[in-house]
Every structure is written in C-alpha cells, then in structure tokens.
Amino acid sequence: MSEHDANARFARETIVEPASISRARTHALELGATPISPGVGAQYAVLAAAVNARSIIEIGTGAGVSGLWLLRGAPNAVLTTIDNEPEHLAAARQSFAEAKIPAARARFITGRAADVLPRMNEGSYDIVLIDADAENVIEYVEHGLRLVRPGGLVLVPRVLAGGRVADPVQRDAITSAYRSLVQETQESSAVLAALSTTGEGLLQLARVAG
C-alpha cells in the first residue's frame, strides 16, 4: 500500500459519524440517493462552524445526510434545502426528526433548482451547497455566488467525478463541466478556491468582497 493510500485510509477510519447521520445514510442508500462520504461531511461541519453559519441553502437534499452534517457545525443555522424528488424530501424530514432538529431550523422546497434559485434573495446566505444535477453545476455555482454573502462559501462535492476529472482522456459533458469549473474558479478574482481530495472531492469557494 502506498503512503497516499495509507493516509487516506487512516483519515477515513478516524471519522466518527453521529448515529443520527448514520441512520440518514442508511435511508439514502435505500432510496438510491448516494450520500456524501463521512470525510466530506466532517469538512462541511468544520466549514459551517468556521463561518458561524446562520443561513444555509442546499441544492440536492438526498435523505438529509449533508444537511445534518452542516447543522452539526452550525447549531444556530436555518437550512433551506431544495430537491425535485418528494421521496427524498420525505426521507430527509424523517432523518431530521430522528436527529431532533427543530422544525424551525429546516425549510424543505420541492422543485427544480433552476426554477427555485432565481427567486432566492441575493447575498443572504452564509453557505450554498451544490450537490445535484451535475450537468448544470456551472449554472448552479453562478447562482450560488449571487446568493452567498461576501466571505461566505459555495461548496461543490463530488467534483473529482470518481477520478475522471484528473484523466485528460475523459471528455464527457459532466467531467468537462467539473474540470472547467475547477480551472476557472482557480483563476477567478471573485473567489478564493481550494480543492480537497477527501472522499469524492470537495471544491470550496469563498466569495471575495467587492
């Protein structure tokens, strides 16, 4: 085993996922809504705590795994989560109830993100999490940067596309979109960008003021 593989395994094995999130993970797998890894979830919690998040919007609810990790790091935040699958939203509601998240801390919106996001208030969120419709990721990030406050974060998980983004031979539409997103945000003066290789990969964008 290489040093990189050993480090990655050690990092995975050190994460302790709360029981409520583990139950939500089980619900997600039963639905076929692949949840983010515990490693990425732990990063969500740290980032939410670091920016003292009070208002979070999530595109792609799944069964609530990501939302629970975010709220773990931001105990005073209100989460708005958008999904076009009522079954996913119902599972997330159940997961939040089992985790004893007060109803006032979560708002569930059924609909297509492309229809909902234009109606959301500009500069009103501390974190925008984008985990849906990979083919539309660039459009969603543009919305996210409009919605997040200066100094706030736009987070994009799964951005390494299972290793395809790093393989120049891979040129399908989704891989190309992720690759372009990573490259363009690294060069942009509007954001500070960092790419984590933990789990499925996590692109972190901080909106620069001005």
mmCIF file of C-alpha atoms in Angstrom:
data_model
loop_
_atom_site.group_PDB
_atom_site.id
_atom_site.type_symbol
_atom_site.label_atom_id
_atom_site.label_comp_id
_atom_site.label_asym_id
_atom_site.label_seq_id
_atom_site.Cartn_x
_atom_site.Cartn_y
_atom_site.Cartn_z
ATOM 1 C CA MET A 1 0.000 0.000 0.000
ATOM 2 C CA SER A 2 1.353 3.441 -0.941
ATOM 3 C CA GLU A 3 1.812 6.225 1.578
ATOM 4 C CA HIS A 4 -1.066 8.135 -0.052
ATOM 5 C CA ASP A 5 -3.416 5.153 0.248
ATOM 6 C CA ALA A 6 -2.401 4.566 3.854
ATOM 7 C CA ASN A 7 -3.017 8.204 4.743
ATOM 8 C CA ALA A 8 -6.409 8.159 3.020
ATOM 9 C CA ARG A 9 -7.462 5.008 4.842
ATOM 10 C CA PHE A 10 -6.290 6.367 8.195
ATOM 11 C CA ALA A 11 -8.227 9.585 7.619
ATOM 12 C CA ARG A 12 -11.390 7.647 6.730
ATOM 13 C CA GLU A 13 -11.130 5.387 9.748
ATOM 14 C CA THR A 14 -10.672 8.210 12.261
ATOM 15 C CA ILE A 15 -14.010 9.870 11.481
ATOM 16 C CA VAL A 16 -16.792 9.151 13.949
ATOM 17 C CA GLU A 17 -20.151 9.748 12.307
ATOM 18 C CA PRO A 18 -23.004 10.553 14.710
ATOM 19 C CA ALA A 19 -25.656 7.858 14.933
ATOM 20 C CA SER A 20 -28.369 10.152 13.544
ATOM 21 C CA ILE A 21 -26.309 10.780 10.417
ATOM 22 C CA SER A 22 -25.517 7.081 10.049
ATOM 23 C CA ARG A 23 -29.255 6.363 10.098
ATOM 24 C CA ALA A 24 -29.824 9.019 7.432
ATOM 25 C CA ARG A 25 -27.053 7.399 5.386
ATOM 26 C CA THR A 26 -28.922 4.092 5.544
ATOM 27 C CA HIS A 27 -32.132 5.801 4.378
ATOM 28 C CA ALA A 28 -30.229 7.408 1.490
ATOM 29 C CA LEU A 29 -28.765 4.122 0.302
ATOM 30 C CA GLU A 30 -32.201 2.510 0.462
ATOM 31 C CA LEU A 31 -33.515 5.306 -1.781
ATOM 32 C CA GLY A 32 -30.601 5.068 -4.200
ATOM 33 C CA ALA A 33 -29.570 8.632 -3.309
ATOM 34 C CA THR A 34 -25.815 8.215 -2.838
ATOM 35 C CA PRO A 35 -24.785 10.238 0.248
ATOM 36 C CA ILE A 36 -21.521 12.120 0.591
ATOM 37 C CA SER A 37 -18.767 10.328 2.499
ATOM 38 C CA PRO A 38 -18.235 10.938 6.224
ATOM 39 C CA GLY A 39 -14.945 12.653 5.387
ATOM 40 C CA VAL A 40 -16.651 15.246 3.228
ATOM 41 C CA GLY A 41 -19.443 15.582 5.767
ATOM 42 C CA ALA A 42 -16.945 16.335 8.504
ATOM 43 C CA GLN A 43 -15.480 19.078 6.315
ATOM 44 C CA TYR A 44 -18.973 20.544 5.906
ATOM 45 C CA ALA A 45 -19.355 20.722 9.675
ATOM 46 C CA VAL A 46 -15.981 22.415 10.188
ATOM 47 C CA LEU A 47 -16.608 24.951 7.424
ATOM 48 C CA ALA A 48 -20.098 25.740 8.731
ATOM 49 C CA ALA A 49 -18.633 26.316 12.193
ATOM 50 C CA ALA A 50 -15.763 28.408 10.814
ATOM 51 C CA VAL A 51 -18.067 30.919 9.123
ATOM 52 C CA ASN A 52 -20.553 30.845 12.032
ATOM 53 C CA ALA A 53 -23.255 29.990 9.508
ATOM 54 C CA ARG A 54 -26.765 31.192 10.288
ATOM 55 C CA SER A 55 -28.372 30.756 6.871
ATOM 56 C CA ILE A 56 -27.598 27.825 4.562
ATOM 57 C CA ILE A 57 -29.092 26.727 1.260
ATOM 58 C CA GLU A 58 -28.627 23.229 -0.104
ATOM 59 C CA ILE A 59 -29.308 22.100 -3.672
ATOM 60 C CA GLY A 60 -29.936 18.370 -3.572
ATOM 61 C CA THR A 61 -31.453 17.044 -0.334
ATOM 62 C CA GLY A 62 -30.979 13.296 -0.628
ATOM 63 C CA ALA A 63 -32.052 11.748 2.670
ATOM 64 C CA GLY A 64 -30.600 14.566 4.762
ATOM 65 C CA VAL A 65 -27.009 13.390 5.309
ATOM 66 C CA SER A 66 -25.390 16.601 4.057
ATOM 67 C CA GLY A 67 -27.920 18.797 5.847
ATOM 68 C CA LEU A 68 -27.295 17.069 9.159
ATOM 69 C CA TRP A 69 -23.528 17.471 8.826
ATOM 70 C CA LEU A 70 -23.967 21.183 8.057
ATOM 71 C CA LEU A 71 -26.267 21.734 11.017
ATOM 72 C CA ARG A 72 -23.869 19.813 13.254
ATOM 73 C CA GLY A 73 -21.324 22.551 12.590
ATOM 74 C CA ALA A 74 -23.857 25.389 12.676
ATOM 75 C CA PRO A 75 -26.202 24.786 15.628
ATOM 76 C CA ASN A 76 -27.944 28.146 15.158
ATOM 77 C CA ALA A 77 -28.407 27.957 11.394
ATOM 78 C CA VAL A 78 -31.558 27.631 9.341
ATOM 79 C CA LEU A 79 -31.200 25.243 6.403
ATOM 80 C CA THR A 80 -33.185 25.662 3.190
ATOM 81 C CA THR A 81 -32.963 22.504 1.108
ATOM 82 C CA ILE A 82 -34.210 22.025 -2.460
ATOM 83 C CA ASP A 83 -34.961 18.760 -4.242
ATOM 84 C CA ASN A 84 -37.277 17.780 -7.076
ATOM 85 C CA GLU A 85 -37.901 14.312 -5.577
ATOM 86 C CA PRO A 86 -40.665 14.355 -2.941
ATOM 87 C CA GLU A 87 -39.500 10.942 -1.726
ATOM 88 C CA HIS A 88 -36.068 12.363 -0.929
ATOM 89 C CA LEU A 89 -37.555 15.297 0.975
ATOM 90 C CA ALA A 90 -39.788 12.956 2.964
ATOM 91 C CA ALA A 91 -36.772 10.837 3.921
ATOM 92 C CA ALA A 92 -34.842 13.953 4.940
ATOM 93 C CA ARG A 93 -37.745 15.159 7.096
ATOM 94 C CA GLN A 94 -37.698 11.778 8.846
ATOM 95 C CA SER A 95 -33.917 11.947 9.309
ATOM 96 C CA PHE A 96 -34.128 15.454 10.762
ATOM 97 C CA ALA A 97 -36.930 14.427 13.119
ATOM 98 C CA GLU A 98 -34.926 11.412 14.312
ATOM 99 C CA ALA A 99 -31.953 13.729 14.895
ATOM 100 C CA LYS A 100 -34.236 16.027 16.933
ATOM 101 C CA ILE A 101 -33.634 19.017 14.647
ATOM 102 C CA PRO A 102 -36.332 21.610 15.467
ATOM 103 C CA ALA A 103 -38.776 22.131 12.613
ATOM 104 C CA ALA A 104 -37.980 25.847 12.542
ATOM 105 C CA ARG A 105 -34.369 25.104 11.557
ATOM 106 C CA ALA A 106 -35.176 23.414 8.247
ATOM 107 C CA ARG A 107 -37.187 24.527 5.250
ATOM 108 C CA PHE A 108 -37.923 21.955 2.541
ATOM 109 C CA ILE A 109 -38.687 23.105 -1.006
ATOM 110 C CA THR A 110 -39.909 20.732 -3.708
ATOM 111 C CA GLY A 111 -38.883 21.830 -7.195
ATOM 112 C CA ARG A 112 -36.172 22.146 -9.802
ATOM 113 C CA ALA A 113 -33.235 24.197 -8.585
ATOM 114 C CA ALA A 114 -33.156 26.110 -11.871
ATOM 115 C CA ASP A 115 -36.687 27.342 -11.137
ATOM 116 C CA VAL A 116 -36.258 27.978 -7.403
ATOM 117 C CA LEU A 117 -32.838 29.654 -7.204
ATOM 118 C CA PRO A 118 -33.696 32.797 -9.214
ATOM 119 C CA ARG A 119 -36.327 33.600 -6.580
ATOM 120 C CA MET A 120 -33.933 33.412 -3.615
ATOM 121 C CA ASN A 121 -32.551 36.590 -2.046
ATOM 122 C CA GLU A 122 -29.150 37.792 -3.219
ATOM 123 C CA GLY A 123 -26.311 37.861 -0.678
ATOM 124 C CA SER A 124 -28.478 36.283 2.018
ATOM 125 C CA TYR A 125 -26.681 33.005 2.744
ATOM 126 C CA ASP A 126 -23.509 32.054 4.571
ATOM 127 C CA ILE A 127 -23.159 28.740 2.721
ATOM 128 C CA VAL A 128 -24.560 27.427 -0.550
ATOM 129 C CA LEU A 129 -24.085 23.676 -1.046
ATOM 130 C CA ILE A 130 -24.471 22.340 -4.589
ATOM 131 C CA ASP A 131 -24.989 18.579 -4.873
ATOM 132 C CA ALA A 132 -27.466 17.962 -7.679
ATOM 133 C CA ASP A 133 -27.743 17.818 -11.475
ATOM 134 C CA ALA A 134 -24.042 17.630 -12.241
ATOM 135 C CA GLU A 135 -24.696 18.631 -15.840
ATOM 136 C CA ASN A 136 -25.886 22.031 -14.570
ATOM 137 C CA VAL A 137 -23.137 22.567 -11.986
ATOM 138 C CA ILE A 138 -21.691 25.707 -13.585
ATOM 139 C CA GLU A 139 -25.117 27.379 -13.720
ATOM 140 C CA TYR A 140 -25.755 26.468 -10.087
ATOM 141 C CA VAL A 141 -22.395 27.828 -8.969
ATOM 142 C CA GLU A 142 -23.205 31.120 -10.692
ATOM 143 C CA HIS A 143 -26.451 31.240 -8.717
ATOM 144 C CA GLY A 144 -24.579 30.249 -5.567
ATOM 145 C CA LEU A 145 -22.101 33.101 -5.864
ATOM 146 C CA ARG A 146 -25.013 35.512 -6.271
ATOM 147 C CA LEU A 147 -26.828 34.143 -3.219
ATOM 148 C CA VAL A 148 -23.884 33.873 -0.823
ATOM 149 C CA ARG A 149 -22.712 36.881 1.180
ATOM 150 C CA PRO A 150 -19.179 38.268 0.800
ATOM 151 C CA GLY A 151 -16.951 35.976 2.832
ATOM 152 C CA GLY A 152 -19.487 33.167 2.547
ATOM 153 C CA LEU A 153 -18.871 29.779 0.968
ATOM 154 C CA VAL A 154 -20.087 27.865 -2.071
ATOM 155 C CA LEU A 155 -19.358 24.147 -1.692
ATOM 156 C CA VAL A 156 -19.392 21.622 -4.538
ATOM 157 C CA PRO A 157 -18.872 17.958 -3.592
ATOM 158 C CA ARG A 158 -18.166 15.040 -5.979
ATOM 159 C CA VAL A 159 -16.168 17.439 -8.136
ATOM 160 C CA LEU A 160 -13.493 14.848 -8.972
ATOM 161 C CA ALA A 161 -16.150 12.680 -10.657
ATOM 162 C CA GLY A 162 -14.710 9.392 -9.469
ATOM 163 C CA GLY A 163 -11.239 10.198 -10.814
ATOM 164 C CA ARG A 164 -12.424 11.164 -14.291
ATOM 165 C CA VAL A 165 -11.621 14.874 -13.887
ATOM 166 C CA ALA A 166 -7.931 14.095 -13.400
ATOM 167 C CA ASP A 167 -7.862 11.868 -16.503
ATOM 168 C CA PRO A 168 -7.368 14.026 -19.629
ATOM 169 C CA VAL A 169 -8.754 11.232 -21.788
ATOM 170 C CA GLN A 170 -12.192 11.653 -20.194
ATOM 171 C CA ARG A 171 -14.182 14.292 -22.080
ATOM 172 C CA ASP A 172 -17.855 13.564 -21.387
ATOM 173 C CA ALA A 173 -20.073 16.559 -20.645
ATOM 174 C CA ILE A 174 -20.192 16.190 -16.863
ATOM 175 C CA THR A 175 -16.463 15.565 -16.478
ATOM 176 C CA SER A 176 -15.680 18.515 -18.724
ATOM 177 C CA ALA A 177 -18.031 20.748 -16.718
ATOM 178 C CA TYR A 178 -16.352 19.846 -13.429
ATOM 179 C CA ARG A 179 -12.895 20.276 -14.944
ATOM 180 C CA SER A 180 -13.812 23.706 -16.330
ATOM 181 C CA LEU A 181 -15.330 24.727 -13.010
ATOM 182 C CA VAL A 182 -12.176 23.836 -11.078
ATOM 183 C CA GLN A 183 -9.889 25.581 -13.544
ATOM 184 C CA GLU A 184 -11.987 28.728 -13.938
ATOM 185 C CA THR A 185 -12.507 29.251 -10.210
ATOM 186 C CA GLN A 186 -8.789 28.864 -9.531
ATOM 187 C CA GLU A 187 -8.172 31.721 -11.965
ATOM 188 C CA SER A 188 -11.054 33.933 -10.823
ATOM 189 C CA SER A 189 -10.522 37.123 -8.832
ATOM 190 C CA ALA A 190 -14.088 36.896 -7.492
ATOM 191 C CA VAL A 191 -13.411 33.883 -5.290
ATOM 192 C CA LEU A 192 -10.771 32.128 -3.253
ATOM 193 C CA ALA A 193 -10.811 28.487 -4.331
ATOM 194 C CA ALA A 194 -9.487 25.314 -2.737
ATOM 195 C CA LEU A 195 -9.915 21.723 -3.900
ATOM 196 C CA SER A 196 -9.929 18.937 -1.329
ATOM 197 C CA THR A 197 -9.288 15.368 -2.475
ATOM 198 C CA THR A 198 -11.002 13.855 0.564
ATOM 199 C CA GLY A 199 -13.659 11.337 -0.375
ATOM 200 C CA GLU A 200 -15.314 12.293 -3.632
ATOM 201 C CA GLY A 201 -13.560 15.646 -3.706
ATOM 202 C CA LEU A 202 -14.846 18.985 -2.450
ATOM 203 C CA LEU A 203 -14.450 22.334 -4.195
ATOM 204 C CA GLN A 204 -14.570 25.188 -1.700
ATOM 205 C CA LEU A 205 -15.209 28.729 -2.933
ATOM 206 C CA ALA A 206 -15.139 31.799 -0.700
ATOM 207 C CA ARG A 207 -16.763 34.865 -2.237
ATOM 208 C CA VAL A 208 -14.408 37.820 -2.208
ATOM 209 C CA ALA A 209 -15.896 41.139 -1.087
ATOM 210 C CA GLY A 210 -16.152 43.933 -3.628
#
